[in-house]
PDB file of C-alpha atoms and ligand atoms in Angstrom:
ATOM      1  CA  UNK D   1       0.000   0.000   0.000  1.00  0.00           C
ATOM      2  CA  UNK D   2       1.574   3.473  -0.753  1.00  0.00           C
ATOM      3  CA  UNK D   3       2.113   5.517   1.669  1.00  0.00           C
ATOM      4  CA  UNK D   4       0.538   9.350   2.813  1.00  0.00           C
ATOM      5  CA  UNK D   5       1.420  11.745   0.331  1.00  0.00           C
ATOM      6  CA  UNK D   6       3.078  15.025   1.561  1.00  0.00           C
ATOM      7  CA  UNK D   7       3.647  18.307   0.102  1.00  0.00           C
ATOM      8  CA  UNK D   8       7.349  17.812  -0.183  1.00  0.00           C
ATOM      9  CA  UNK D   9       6.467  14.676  -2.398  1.00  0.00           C
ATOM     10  CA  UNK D  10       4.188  16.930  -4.663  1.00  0.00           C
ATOM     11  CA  UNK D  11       7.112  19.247  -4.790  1.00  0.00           C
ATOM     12  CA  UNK D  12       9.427  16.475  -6.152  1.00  0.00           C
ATOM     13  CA  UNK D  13       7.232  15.347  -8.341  1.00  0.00           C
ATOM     14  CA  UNK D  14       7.648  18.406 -10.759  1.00  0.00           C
ATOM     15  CA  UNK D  15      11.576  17.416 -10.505  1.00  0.00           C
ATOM     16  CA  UNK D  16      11.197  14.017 -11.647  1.00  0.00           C
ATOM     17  CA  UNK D  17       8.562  15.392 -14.292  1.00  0.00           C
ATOM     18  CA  UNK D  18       6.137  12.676 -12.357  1.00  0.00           C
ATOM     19  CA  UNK D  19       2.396  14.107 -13.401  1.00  0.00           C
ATOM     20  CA  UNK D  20       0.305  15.157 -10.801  1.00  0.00           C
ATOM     21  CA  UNK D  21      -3.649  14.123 -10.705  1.00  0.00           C
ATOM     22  CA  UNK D  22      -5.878  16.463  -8.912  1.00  0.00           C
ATOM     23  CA  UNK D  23      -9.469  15.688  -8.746  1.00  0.00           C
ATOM     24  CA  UNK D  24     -11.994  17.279  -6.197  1.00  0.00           C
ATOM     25  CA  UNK D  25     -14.067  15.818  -3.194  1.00  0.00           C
ATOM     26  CA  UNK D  26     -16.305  17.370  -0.804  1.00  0.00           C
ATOM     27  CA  UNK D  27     -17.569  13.884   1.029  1.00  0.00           C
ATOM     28  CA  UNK D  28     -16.150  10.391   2.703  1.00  0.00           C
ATOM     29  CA  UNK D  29     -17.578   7.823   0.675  1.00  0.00           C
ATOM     30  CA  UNK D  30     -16.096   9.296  -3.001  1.00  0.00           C
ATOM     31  CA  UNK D  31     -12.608  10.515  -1.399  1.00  0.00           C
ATOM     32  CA  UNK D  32     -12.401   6.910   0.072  1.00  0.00           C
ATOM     33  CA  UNK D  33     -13.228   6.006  -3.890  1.00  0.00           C
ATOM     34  CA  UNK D  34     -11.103   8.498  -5.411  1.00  0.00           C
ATOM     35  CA  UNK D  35      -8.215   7.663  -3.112  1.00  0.00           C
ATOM     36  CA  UNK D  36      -8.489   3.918  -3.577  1.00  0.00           C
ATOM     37  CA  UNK D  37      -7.532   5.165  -7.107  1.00  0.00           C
ATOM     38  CA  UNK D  38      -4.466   6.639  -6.479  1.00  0.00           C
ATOM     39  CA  UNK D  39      -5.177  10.243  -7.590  1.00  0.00           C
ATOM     40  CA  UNK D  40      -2.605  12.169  -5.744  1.00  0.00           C
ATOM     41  CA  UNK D  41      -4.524  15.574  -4.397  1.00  0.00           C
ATOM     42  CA  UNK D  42      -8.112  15.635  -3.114  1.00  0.00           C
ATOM     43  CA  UNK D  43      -9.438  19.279  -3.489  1.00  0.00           C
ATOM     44  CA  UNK D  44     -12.188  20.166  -1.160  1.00  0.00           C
ATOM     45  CA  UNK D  45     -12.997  22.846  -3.448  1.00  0.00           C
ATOM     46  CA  UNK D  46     -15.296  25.782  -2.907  1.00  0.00           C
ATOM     47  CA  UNK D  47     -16.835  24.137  -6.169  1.00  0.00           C
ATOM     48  CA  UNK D  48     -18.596  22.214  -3.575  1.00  0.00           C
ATOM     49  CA  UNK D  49     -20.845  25.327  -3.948  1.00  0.00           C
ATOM     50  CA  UNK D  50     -22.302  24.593  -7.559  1.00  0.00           C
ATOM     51  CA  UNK D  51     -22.011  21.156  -6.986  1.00  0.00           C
ATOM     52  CA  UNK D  52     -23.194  19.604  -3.449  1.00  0.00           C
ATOM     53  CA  UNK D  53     -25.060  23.031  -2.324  1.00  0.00           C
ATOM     54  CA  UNK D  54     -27.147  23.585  -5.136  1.00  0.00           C
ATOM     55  CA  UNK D  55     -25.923  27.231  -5.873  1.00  0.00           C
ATOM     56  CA  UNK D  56     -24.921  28.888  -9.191  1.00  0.00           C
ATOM     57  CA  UNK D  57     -21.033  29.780  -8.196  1.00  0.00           C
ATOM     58  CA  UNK D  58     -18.719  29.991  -5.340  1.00  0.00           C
ATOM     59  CA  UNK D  59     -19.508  33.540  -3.921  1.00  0.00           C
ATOM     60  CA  UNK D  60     -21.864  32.021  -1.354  1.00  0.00           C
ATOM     61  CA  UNK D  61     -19.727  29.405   0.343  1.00  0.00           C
ATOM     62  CA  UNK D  62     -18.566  29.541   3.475  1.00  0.00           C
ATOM     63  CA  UNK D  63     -15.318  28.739   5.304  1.00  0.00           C
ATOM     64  CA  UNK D  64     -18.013  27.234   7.552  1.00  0.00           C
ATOM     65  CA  UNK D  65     -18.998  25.261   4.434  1.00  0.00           C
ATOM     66  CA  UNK D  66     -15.643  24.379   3.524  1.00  0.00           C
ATOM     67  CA  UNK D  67     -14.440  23.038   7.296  1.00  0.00           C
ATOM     68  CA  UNK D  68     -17.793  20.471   7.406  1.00  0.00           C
ATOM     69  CA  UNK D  69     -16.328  18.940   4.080  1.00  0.00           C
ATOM     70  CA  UNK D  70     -12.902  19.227   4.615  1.00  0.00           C
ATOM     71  CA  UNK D  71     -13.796  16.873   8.023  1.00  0.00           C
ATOM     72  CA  UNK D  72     -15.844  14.684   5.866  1.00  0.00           C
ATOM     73  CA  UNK D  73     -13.072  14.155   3.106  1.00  0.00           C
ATOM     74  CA  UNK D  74     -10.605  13.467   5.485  1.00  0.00           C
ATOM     75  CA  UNK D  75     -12.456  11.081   7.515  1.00  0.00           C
ATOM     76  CA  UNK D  76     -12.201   8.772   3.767  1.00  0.00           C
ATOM     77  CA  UNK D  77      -8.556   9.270   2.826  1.00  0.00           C
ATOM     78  CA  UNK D  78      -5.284   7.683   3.426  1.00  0.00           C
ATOM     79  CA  UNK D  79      -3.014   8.822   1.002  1.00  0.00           C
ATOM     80  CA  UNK D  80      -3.829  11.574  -0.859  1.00  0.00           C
ATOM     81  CA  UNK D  81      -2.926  15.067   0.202  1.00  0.00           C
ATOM     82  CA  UNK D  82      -6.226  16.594   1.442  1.00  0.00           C
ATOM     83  CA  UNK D  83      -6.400  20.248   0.200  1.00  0.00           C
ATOM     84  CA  UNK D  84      -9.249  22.793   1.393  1.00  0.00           C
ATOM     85  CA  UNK D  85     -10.622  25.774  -0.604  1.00  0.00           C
ATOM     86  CA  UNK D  86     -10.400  28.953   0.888  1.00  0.00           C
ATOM     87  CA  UNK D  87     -13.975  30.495   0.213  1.00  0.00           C
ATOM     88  CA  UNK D  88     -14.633  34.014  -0.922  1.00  0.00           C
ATOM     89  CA  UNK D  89     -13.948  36.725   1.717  1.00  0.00           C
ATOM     90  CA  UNK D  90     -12.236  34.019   3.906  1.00  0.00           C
ATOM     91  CA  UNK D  91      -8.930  36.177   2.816  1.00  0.00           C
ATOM     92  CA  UNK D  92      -9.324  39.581   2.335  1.00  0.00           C
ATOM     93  CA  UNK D  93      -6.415  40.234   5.351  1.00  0.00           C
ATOM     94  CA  UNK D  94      -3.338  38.367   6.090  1.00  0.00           C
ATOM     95  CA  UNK D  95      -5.167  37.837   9.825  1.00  0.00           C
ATOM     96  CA  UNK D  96      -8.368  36.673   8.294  1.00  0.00           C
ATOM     97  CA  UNK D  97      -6.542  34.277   6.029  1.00  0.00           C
ATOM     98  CA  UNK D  98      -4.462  33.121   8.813  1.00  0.00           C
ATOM     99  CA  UNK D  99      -7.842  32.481  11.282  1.00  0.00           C
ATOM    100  CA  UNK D 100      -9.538  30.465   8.746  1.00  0.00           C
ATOM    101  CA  UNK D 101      -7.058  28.547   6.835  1.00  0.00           C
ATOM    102  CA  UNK D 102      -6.261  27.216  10.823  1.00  0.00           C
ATOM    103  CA  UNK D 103      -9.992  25.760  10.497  1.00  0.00           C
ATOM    104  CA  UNK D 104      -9.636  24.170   7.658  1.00  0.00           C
ATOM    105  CA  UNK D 105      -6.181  22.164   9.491  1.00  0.00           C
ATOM    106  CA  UNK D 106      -7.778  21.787  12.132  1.00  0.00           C
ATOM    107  CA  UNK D 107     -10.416  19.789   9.885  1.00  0.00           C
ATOM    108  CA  UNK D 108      -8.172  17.971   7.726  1.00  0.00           C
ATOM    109  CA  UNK D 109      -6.690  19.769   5.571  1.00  0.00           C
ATOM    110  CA  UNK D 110      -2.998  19.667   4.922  1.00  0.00           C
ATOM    111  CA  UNK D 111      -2.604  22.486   2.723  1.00  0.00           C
ATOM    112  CA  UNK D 112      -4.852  25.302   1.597  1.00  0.00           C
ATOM    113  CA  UNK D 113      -6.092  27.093  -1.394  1.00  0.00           C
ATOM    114  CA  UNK D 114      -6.401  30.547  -2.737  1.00  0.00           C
ATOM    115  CA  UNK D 115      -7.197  32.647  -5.409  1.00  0.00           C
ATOM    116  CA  UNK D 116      -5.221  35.629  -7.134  1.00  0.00           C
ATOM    117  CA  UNK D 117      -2.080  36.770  -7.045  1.00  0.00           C
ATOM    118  CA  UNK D 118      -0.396  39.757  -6.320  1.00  0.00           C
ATOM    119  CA  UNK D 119      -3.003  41.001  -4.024  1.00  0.00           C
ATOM    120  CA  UNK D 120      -2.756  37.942  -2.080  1.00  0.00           C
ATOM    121  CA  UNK D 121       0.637  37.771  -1.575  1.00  0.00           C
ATOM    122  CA  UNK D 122       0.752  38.737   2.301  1.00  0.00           C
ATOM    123  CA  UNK D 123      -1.340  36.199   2.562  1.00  0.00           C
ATOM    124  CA  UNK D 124       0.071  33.564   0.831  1.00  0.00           C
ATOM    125  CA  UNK D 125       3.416  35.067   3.389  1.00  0.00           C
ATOM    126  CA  UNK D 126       1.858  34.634   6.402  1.00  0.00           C
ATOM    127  CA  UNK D 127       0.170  31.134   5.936  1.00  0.00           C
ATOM    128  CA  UNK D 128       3.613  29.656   4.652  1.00  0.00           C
ATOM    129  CA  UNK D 129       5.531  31.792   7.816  1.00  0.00           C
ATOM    130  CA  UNK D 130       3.036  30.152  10.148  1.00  0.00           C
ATOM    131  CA  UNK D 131       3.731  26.411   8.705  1.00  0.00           C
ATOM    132  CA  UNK D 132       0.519  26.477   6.783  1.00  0.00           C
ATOM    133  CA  UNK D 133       1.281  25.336   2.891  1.00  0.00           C
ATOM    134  CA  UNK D 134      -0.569  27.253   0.183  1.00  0.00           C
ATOM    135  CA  UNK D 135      -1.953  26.580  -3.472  1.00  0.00           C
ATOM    136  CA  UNK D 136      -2.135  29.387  -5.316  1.00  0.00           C
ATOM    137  CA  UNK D 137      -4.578  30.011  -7.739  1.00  0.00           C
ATOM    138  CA  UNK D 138      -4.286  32.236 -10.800  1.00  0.00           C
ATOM    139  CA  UNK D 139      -6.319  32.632 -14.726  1.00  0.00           C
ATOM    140  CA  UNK D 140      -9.836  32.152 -14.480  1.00  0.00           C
ATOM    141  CA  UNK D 141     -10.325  32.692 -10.850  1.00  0.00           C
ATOM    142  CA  UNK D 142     -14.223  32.007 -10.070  1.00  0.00           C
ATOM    143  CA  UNK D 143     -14.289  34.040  -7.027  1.00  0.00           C
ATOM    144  CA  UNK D 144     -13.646  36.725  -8.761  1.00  0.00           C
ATOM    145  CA  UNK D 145     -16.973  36.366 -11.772  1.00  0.00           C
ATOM    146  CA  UNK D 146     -18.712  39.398 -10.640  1.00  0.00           C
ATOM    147  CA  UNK D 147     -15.308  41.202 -11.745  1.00  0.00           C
ATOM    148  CA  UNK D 148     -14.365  39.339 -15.048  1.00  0.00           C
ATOM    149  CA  UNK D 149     -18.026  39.028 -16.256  1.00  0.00           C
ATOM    150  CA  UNK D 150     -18.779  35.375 -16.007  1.00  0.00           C
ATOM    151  CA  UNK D 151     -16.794  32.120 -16.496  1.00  0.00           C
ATOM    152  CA  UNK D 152     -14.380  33.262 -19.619  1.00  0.00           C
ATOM    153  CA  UNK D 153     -10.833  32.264 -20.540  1.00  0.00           C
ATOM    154  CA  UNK D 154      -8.255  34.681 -19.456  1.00  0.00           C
ATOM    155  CA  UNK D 155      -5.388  35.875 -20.688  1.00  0.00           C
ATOM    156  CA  UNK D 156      -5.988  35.920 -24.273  1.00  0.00           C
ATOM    157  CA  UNK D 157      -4.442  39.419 -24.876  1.00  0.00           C
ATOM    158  CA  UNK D 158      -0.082  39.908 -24.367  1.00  0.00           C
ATOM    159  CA  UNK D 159      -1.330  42.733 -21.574  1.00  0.00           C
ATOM    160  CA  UNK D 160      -3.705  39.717 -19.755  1.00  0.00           C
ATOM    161  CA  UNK D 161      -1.126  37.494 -20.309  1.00  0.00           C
ATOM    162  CA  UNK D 162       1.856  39.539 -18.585  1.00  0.00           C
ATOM    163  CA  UNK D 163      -0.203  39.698 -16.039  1.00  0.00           C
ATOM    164  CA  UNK D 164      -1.162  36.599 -15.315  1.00  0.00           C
ATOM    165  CA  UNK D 165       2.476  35.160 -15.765  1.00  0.00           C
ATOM    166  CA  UNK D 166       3.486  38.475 -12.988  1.00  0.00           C
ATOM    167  CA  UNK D 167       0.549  37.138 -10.767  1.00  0.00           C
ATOM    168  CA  UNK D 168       2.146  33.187 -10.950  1.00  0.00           C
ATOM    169  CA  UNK D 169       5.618  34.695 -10.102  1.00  0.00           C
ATOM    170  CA  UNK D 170       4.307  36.722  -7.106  1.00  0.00           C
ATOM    171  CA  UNK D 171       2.370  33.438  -5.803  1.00  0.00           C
ATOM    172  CA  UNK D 172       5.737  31.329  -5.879  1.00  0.00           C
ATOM    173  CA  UNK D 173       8.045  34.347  -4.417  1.00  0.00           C
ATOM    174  CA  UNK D 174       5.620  33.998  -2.190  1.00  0.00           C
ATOM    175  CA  UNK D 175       5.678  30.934  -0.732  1.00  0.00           C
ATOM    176  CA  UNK D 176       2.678  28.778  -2.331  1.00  0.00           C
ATOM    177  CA  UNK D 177       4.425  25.060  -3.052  1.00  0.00           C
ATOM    178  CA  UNK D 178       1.532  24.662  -6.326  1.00  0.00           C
ATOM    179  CA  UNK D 179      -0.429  26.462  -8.199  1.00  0.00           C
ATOM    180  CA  UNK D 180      -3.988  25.716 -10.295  1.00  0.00           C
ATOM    181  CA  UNK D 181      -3.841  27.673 -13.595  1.00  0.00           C
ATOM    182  CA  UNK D 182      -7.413  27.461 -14.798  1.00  0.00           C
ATOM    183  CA  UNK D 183      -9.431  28.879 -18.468  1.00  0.00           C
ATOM    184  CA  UNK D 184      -6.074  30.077 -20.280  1.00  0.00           C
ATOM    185  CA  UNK D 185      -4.481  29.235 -23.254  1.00  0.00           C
ATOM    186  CA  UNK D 186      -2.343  26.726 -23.135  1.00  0.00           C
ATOM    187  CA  UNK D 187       0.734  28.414 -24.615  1.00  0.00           C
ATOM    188  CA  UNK D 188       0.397  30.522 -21.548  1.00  0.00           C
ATOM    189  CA  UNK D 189      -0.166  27.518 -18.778  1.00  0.00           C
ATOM    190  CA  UNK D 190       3.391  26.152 -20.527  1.00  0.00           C
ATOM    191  CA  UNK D 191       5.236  29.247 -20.470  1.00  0.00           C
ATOM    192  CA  UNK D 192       4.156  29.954 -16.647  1.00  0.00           C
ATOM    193  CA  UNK D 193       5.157  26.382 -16.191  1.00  0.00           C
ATOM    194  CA  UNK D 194       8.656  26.532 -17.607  1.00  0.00           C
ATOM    195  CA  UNK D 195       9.550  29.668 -15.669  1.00  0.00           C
ATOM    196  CA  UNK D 196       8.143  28.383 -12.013  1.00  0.00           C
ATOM    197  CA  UNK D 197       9.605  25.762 -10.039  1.00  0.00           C
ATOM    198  CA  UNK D 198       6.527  24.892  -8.044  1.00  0.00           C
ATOM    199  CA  UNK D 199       4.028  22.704  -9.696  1.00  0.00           C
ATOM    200  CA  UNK D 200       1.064  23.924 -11.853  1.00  0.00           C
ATOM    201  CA  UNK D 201      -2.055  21.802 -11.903  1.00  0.00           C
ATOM    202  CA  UNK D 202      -4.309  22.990 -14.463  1.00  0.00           C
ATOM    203  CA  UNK D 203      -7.721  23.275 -15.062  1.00  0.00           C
ATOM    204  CA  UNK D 204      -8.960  24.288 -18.882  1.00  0.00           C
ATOM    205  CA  UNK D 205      -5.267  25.371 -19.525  1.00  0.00           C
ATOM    206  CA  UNK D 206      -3.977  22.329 -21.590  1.00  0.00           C
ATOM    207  CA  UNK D 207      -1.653  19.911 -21.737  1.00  0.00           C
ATOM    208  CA  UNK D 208       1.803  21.484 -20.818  1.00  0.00           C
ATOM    209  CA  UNK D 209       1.030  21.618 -17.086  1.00  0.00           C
ATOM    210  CA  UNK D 210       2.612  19.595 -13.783  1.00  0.00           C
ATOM    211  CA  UNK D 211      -0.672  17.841 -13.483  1.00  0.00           C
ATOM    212  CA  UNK D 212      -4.257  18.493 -13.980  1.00  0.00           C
ATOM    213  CA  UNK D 213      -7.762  18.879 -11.274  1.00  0.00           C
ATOM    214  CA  UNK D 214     -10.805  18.673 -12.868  1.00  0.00           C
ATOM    215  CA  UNK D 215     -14.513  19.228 -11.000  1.00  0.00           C
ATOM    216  CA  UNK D 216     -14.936  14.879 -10.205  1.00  0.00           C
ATOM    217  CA  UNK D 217     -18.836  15.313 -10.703  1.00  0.00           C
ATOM    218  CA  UNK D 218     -17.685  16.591 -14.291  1.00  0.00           C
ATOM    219  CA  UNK D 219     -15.270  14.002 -14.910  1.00  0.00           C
ATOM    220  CA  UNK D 220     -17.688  11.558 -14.306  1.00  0.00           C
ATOM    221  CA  UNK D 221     -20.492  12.697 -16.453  1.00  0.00           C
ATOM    222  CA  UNK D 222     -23.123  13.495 -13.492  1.00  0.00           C
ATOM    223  CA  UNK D 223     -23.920  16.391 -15.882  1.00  0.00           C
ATOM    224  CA  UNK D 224     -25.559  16.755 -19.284  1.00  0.00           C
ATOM    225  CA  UNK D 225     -23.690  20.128 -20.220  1.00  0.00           C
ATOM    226  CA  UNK D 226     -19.886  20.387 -18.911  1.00  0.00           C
ATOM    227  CA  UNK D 227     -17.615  22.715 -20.062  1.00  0.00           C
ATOM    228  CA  UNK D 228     -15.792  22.365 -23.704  1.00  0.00           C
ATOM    229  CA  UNK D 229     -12.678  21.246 -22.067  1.00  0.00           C
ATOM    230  CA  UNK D 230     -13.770  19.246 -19.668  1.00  0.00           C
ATOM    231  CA  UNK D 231     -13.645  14.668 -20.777  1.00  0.00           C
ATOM    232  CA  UNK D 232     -16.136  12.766 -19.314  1.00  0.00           C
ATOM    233  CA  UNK D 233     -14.805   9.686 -18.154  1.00  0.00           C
ATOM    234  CA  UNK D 234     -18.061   7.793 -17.202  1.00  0.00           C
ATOM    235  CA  UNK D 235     -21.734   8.689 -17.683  1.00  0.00           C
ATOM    236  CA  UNK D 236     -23.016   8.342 -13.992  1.00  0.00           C
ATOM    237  CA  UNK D 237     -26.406  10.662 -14.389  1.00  0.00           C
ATOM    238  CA  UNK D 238     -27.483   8.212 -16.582  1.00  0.00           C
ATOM    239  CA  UNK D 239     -26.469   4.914 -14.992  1.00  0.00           C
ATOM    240  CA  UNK D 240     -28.442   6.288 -12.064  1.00  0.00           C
ATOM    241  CA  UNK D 241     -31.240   7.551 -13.426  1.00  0.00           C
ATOM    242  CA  UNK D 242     -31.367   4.074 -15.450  1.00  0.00           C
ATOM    243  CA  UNK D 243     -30.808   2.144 -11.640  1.00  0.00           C
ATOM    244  CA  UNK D 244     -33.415   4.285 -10.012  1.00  0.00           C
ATOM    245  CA  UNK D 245     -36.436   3.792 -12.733  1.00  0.00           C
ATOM    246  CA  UNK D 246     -35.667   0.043 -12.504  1.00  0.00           C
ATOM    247  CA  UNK D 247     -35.795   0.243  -8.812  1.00  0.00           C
ATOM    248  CA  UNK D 248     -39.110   1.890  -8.569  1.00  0.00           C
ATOM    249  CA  UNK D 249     -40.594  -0.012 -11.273  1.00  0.00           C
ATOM    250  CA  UNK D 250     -39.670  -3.363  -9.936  1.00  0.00           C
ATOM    251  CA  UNK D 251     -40.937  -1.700  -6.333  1.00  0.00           C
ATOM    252  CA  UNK D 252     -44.566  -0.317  -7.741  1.00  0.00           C
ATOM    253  CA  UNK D 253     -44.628  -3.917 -10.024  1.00  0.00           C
ATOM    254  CA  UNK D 254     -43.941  -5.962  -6.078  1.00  0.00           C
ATOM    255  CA  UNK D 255     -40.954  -7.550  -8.319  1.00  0.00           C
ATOM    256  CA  UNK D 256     -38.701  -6.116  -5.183  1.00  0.00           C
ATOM    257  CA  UNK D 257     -38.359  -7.676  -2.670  1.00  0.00           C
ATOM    258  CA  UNK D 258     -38.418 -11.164  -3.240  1.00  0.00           C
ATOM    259  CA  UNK D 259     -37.882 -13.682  -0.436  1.00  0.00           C
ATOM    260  CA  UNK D 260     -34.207 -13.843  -1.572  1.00  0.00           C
ATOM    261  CA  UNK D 261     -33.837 -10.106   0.082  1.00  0.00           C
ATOM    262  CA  UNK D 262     -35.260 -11.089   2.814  1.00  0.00           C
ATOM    263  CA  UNK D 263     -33.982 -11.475   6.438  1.00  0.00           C
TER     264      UNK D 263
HETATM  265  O1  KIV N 301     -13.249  24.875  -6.383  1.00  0.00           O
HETATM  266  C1  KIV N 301     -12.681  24.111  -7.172  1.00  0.00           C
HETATM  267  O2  KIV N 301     -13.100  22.970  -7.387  1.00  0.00           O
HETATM  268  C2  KIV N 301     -11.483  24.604  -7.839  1.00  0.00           C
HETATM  269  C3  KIV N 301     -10.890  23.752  -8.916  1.00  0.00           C
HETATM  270  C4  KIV N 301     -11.776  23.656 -10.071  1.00  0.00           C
HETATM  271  C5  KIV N 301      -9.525  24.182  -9.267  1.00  0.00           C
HETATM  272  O3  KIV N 301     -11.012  25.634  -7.521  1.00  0.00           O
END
């Protein structure tokens, strides 16, 4: 059995050009499944918004949010290194970020999340001074929709793309050990990968990246629309939906049970 993954290991992994598999979890039952697969990160992400709490983005998640699942994922895993989301306005000061990244350790975690990059770099500073490791988060940054108009790729323009390439640099100098590049071209993701020395895991940024995350419930086709770059590995919405109409067909027919599931 392999043993607990650490962030030192994800560190080395970009040294021996090992990829690194990132998928998200926000309960115990699929990180027990997704960690019996040997995917390396779990993300508790604040996706767990759209996708377990029934709203349309992030914004409304809270870190209170974010700590019950965090506990819940890490009550399922034993190798994979547990990340937790830091939820919008969880960070706006280098105390705040400091207060509630400690909940999410105190949960489970073993590293944290963030989004931005420049502006967060105190942040990023203090979490890593105060032992706490950080995955930074730059491109397409959700928490930040209300500013960028909706979910659209970023960087597309030299301008956007300077930036976005300054913004990776600042997270690094920083202190983050890895950091998600999501919705840019891909040229960009591999230039910003070249020039760091921390991992990037990306996310609708192409191939060139350390490894790659992807939204599980996407991955594993629980949705009819997903986004363009998103593969769907298995078509679960339907396989359920097929299970569930047999079950309550065979129930209303008294097909189920027979005396064979019987006690
Ligand atoms: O919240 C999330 O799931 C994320 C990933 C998509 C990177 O931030």
């Amino acid at each position: 059995m392999r043993g607990k993954i650490t962030v030192p290991d994800i560190i080395d992994m970009k040294k021996s050009g090992k990829k690194i598999t990132v998928l998200t979890a926000y309960d115990s039952l699929f990180a027990n499944i997704l960690d019996g697969a040997g995917i390396h990160i779990l993300l508790v992400g604040d996706s767990l918004g759209n996708v377990v709490l029934g709203y349309e983005n992030p914004i409304p998640v809270t870190i209170k949010d974010v700590t019950h699942h965090v506990r819940a994922v890490s009550r399922g895993v034993k190798s994979a290194l547990i990340v937790g989301d830091m939820p919008f306005g969880s960070y706006f000061t280098p105390e705040d970020a400091l207060r509630n990244a400690g909940k999410l350790i105190q949960a489970g975690a073993e590293a944290v999340k963030l989004e931005r990059g420049t502006a967060v770099k105190d942040q990023i500073g203090a979490l890593t001074e105060m032992g706490i490791p950080v995955m930074g988060h730059v491109g397409l940054t959700p928490q930040s929709i209300h500013q960028i108009g909706g979910y659209r790729v970023q960087g597309r323009t030299p301008e956007t793309a300077k930036k976005i390439l300054s913004d990776a640099k600042a997270v690094e100098r920083a202190g983050a050990f890895a950091i998600v590049l999501e919705g840019m071209p891909s040229n960009l993701a591999g230039k910003i990968t070249d020039e760091l020395k921390i991992p990037t895991i990306g996310i609708g940024a192409g191939p060139h990246c350390d490894g790659q995350v992807l939204v599980t419930h996407d991955a594993l086709g629980f949705y009819e629309k997903t986004p363009k770059f998103v593969k769907k590995y298995a078509g679960l919405r339907e396989l359920i939906l097929s299970a569930v109409k047999t079950y309550k067909k065979e129930v209303e027919e008294g097909r189920f049970p027979t005396e064979e599931y019987s006690y």
